[in-house]
Coordinates of C-alpha atoms and ligand atoms in Angstrom, one line a residue:
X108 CA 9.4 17.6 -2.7
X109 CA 11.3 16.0 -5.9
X110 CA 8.9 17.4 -8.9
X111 CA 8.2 14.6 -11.7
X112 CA 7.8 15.3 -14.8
X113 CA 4.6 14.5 -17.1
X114 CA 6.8 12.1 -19.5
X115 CA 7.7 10.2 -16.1
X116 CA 3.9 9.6 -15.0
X117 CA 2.8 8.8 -17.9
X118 CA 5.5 6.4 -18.5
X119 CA 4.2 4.6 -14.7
X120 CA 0.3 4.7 -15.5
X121 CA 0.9 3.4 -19.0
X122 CA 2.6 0.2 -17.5
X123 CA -0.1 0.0 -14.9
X124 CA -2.6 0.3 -17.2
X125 CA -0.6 -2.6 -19.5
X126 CA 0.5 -4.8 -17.1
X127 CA -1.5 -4.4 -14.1
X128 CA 1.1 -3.7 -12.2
X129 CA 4.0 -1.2 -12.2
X130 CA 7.1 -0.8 -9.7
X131 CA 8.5 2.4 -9.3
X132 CA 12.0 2.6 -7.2
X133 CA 13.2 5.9 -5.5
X134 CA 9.6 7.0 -5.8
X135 CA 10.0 8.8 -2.6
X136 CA 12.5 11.7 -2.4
X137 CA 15.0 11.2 1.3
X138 CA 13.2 14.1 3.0
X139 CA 9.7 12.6 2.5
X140 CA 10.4 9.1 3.2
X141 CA 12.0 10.6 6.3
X142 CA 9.2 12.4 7.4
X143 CA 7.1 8.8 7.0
X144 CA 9.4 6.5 8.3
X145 CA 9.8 8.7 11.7
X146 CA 6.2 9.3 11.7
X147 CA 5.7 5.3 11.0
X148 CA 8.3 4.9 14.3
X149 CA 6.4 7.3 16.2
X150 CA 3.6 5.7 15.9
X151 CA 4.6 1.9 16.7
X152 CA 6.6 3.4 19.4
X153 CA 3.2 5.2 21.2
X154 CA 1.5 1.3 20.6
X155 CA -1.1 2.7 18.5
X156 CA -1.4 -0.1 15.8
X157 CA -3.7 -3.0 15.9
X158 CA -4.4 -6.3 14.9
X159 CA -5.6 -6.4 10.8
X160 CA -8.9 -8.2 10.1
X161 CA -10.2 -9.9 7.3
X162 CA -13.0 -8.7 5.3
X163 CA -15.6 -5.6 5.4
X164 CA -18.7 -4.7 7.1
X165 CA -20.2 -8.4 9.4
X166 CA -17.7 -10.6 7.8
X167 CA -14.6 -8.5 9.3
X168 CA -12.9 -10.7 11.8
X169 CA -9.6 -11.3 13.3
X170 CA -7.3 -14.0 12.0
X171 CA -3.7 -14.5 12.4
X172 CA -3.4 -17.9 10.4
X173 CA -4.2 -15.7 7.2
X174 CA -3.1 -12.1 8.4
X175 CA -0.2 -11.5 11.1
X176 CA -0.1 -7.3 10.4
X177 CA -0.8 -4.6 12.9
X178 CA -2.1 -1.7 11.2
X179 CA -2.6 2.3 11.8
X180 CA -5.5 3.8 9.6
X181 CA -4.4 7.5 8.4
X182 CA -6.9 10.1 8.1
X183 CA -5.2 13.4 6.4
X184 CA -7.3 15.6 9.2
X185 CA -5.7 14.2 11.4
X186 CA -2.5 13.1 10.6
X187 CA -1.7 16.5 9.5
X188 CA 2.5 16.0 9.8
X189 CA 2.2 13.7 6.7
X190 CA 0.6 16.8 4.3
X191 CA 3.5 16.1 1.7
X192 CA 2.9 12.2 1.7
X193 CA -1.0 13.2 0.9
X194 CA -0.3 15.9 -1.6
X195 CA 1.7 13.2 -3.6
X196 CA -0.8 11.0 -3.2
X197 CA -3.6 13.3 -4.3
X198 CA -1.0 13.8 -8.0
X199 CA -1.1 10.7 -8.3
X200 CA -4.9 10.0 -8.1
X201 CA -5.1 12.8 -10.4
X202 CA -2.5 11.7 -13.0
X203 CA -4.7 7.9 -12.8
X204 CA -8.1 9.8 -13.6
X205 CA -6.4 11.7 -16.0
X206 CA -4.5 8.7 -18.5
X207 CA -6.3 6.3 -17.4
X208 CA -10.0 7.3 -17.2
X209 CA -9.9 5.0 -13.8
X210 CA -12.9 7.9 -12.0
X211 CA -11.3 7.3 -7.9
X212 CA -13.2 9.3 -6.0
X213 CA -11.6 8.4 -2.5
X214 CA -8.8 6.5 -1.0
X215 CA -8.3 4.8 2.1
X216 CA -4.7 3.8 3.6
X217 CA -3.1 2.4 6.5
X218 CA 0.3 1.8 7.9
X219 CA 1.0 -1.8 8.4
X220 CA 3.6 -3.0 10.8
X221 CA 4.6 -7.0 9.9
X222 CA 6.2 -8.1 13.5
X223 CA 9.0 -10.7 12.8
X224 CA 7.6 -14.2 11.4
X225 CA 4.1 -13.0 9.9
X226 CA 2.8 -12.4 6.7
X227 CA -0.7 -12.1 4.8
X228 CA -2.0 -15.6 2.6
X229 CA -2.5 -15.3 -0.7
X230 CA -6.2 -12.8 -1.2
X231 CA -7.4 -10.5 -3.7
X232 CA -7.6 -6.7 -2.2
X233 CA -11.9 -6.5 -2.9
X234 CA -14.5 -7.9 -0.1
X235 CA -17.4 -9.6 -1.3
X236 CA -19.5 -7.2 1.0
X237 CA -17.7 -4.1 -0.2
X238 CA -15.6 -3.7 -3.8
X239 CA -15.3 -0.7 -4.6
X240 CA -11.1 -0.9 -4.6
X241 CA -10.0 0.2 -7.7
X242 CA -5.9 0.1 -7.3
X243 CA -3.6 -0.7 -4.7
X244 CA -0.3 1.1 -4.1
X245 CA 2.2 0.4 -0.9
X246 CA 5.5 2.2 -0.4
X247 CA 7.6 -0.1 1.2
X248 CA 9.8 1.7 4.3
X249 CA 12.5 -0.7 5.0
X250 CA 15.8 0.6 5.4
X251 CA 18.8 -1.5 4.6
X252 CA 16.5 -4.8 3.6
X253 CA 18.6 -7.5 2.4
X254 CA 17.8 -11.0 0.9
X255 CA 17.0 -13.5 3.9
X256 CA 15.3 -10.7 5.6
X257 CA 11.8 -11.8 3.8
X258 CA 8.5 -10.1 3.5
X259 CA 8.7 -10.0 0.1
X260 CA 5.5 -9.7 -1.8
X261 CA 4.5 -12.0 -4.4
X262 CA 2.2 -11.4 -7.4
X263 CA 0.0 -13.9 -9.2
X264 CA 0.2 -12.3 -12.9
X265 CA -1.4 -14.3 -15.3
X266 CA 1.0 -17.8 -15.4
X267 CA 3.7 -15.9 -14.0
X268 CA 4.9 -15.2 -9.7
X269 CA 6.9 -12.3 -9.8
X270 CA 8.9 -11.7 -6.0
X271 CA 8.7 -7.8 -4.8
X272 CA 11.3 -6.8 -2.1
X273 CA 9.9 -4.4 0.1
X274 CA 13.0 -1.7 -0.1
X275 CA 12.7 1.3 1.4
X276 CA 11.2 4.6 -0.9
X277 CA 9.9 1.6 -3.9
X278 CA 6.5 2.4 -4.4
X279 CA 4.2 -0.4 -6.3
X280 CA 1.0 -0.2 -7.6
X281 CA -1.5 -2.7 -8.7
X282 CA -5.1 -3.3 -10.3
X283 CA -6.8 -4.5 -7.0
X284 CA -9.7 -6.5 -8.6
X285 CA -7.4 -8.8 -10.7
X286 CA -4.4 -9.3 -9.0
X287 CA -4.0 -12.1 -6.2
X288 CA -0.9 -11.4 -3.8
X289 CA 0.6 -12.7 -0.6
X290 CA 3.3 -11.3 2.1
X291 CA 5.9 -14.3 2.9
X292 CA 6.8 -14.4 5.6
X293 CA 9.2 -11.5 7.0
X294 CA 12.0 -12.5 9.3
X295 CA 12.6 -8.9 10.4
X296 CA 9.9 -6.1 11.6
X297 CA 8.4 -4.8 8.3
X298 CA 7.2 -1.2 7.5
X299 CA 5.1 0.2 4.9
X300 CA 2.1 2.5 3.9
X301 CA -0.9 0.8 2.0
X302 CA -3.4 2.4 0.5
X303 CA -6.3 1.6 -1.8
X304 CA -7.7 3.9 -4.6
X305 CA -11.7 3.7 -4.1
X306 CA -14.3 4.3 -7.1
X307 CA -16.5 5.5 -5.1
X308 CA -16.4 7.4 -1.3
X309 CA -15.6 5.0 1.5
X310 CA -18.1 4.4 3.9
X311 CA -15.7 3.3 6.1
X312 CA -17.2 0.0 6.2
X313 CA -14.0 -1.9 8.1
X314 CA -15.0 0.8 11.2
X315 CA -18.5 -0.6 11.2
X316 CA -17.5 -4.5 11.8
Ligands
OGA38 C1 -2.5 -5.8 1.8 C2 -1.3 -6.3 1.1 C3 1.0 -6.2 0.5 C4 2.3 -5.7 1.0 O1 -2.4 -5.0 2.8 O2 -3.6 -6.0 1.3 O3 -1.5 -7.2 0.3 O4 3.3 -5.9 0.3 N1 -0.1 -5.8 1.3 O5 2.4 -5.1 2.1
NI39 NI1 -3.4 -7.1 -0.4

């Protein structure tokens, strides 16, 4: 695994902490976005994504006017072939809780498969039943995306819409309580890993509705 230096993460959580948001290109090294883009294949390839719902707890429901993703929730017992993808993942909890005093005590993360022609409407990443999502990250896996493919994501920041293309090894990260978003609509199949940094442990609350 590519080692980062101190300087570098610090550079990242400052801007998050400053800006809300912060993209970080190449944040994945070629042998560990290999390792998650097969595994993401593997998966899609054994059918074992489903349909994304809306909302936590009773209010979680099925809609495809407002969500068109499959997903596959990860759980690091299980998944144990993606141990390097958690390890940086657990760093970069620690680095947050370290600069930014931010206290995660969990995360939760899926991978989400956007078939061609879907896309997510424009939400806020908290329920009303359940906000205890403190920062989003995704790290986008699309290899070779080019303008016209779509699925871009698009961030509400203050007066501003900023476009993100989902390229492959870009990881972004954002303030999940403050920062609206949407998924255009992709015109190719679109891959990535999202996962939310939780303040306190998950109760698992989308398993329960
Ligand atoms: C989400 C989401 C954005 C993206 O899953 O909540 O907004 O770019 N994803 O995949
Ligand atoms: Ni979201």
């Amino acid at each position: 695994m590519k080692s980062i230096t101190e300087e570098q993460w610090i550079d990242w959580v400052d801007a998050l902490a400053a800006n809300d948001y912060v993209v970080i290109d190449d944040f994945l090294d070629d042998d560990t976005y290999r390792l998650l883009r097969n595994f993401f294949l593997n998966k899609l390839g054994h059918d074992e994504f489903d349909p994304a719902g809306i909302g936590a707890l009773s209010e979680h429901h099925l809609d495809t006017s407002r969500r068109g993703d499959h997903v596959y929730w990860l759980d690091s017992e299980v998944d144990q072939n993606l141990a390097a993808i958690f390890e940086l993942i657990h760093e970069l909890i620690a680095k947050l809780n370290r600069y930014c005093f931010l206290g995660i005590a969990d995360f939760e993360s899926h991978l989400a498969y956007y078939p061609k022609g879907t896309f997510y409407e424009k939400h806020l990443d908290q329920f009303k039943a359940r906000s205890n999502r403190l920062i989003s990250m995704i790290i986008y896996l699309n290899e070779g995306w080019q303008p016209g493919d779509g699925g871009e994501l698009k961030l509400y920041h203050n007066d501003e819409e900023k476009l993100v293309e989902p390229i492959a090894k870009r990881l972004i990260l954002f303030k999940s309580d403050v920062l609206p978003h949407e998924v255009l609509t992709t015109n190719v199949g679109r891959y990535s890993l999202t996962g939310w940094m939780l303040k306190n442990p998950s109760d698992l609350g989308f398993l329960l509705g």
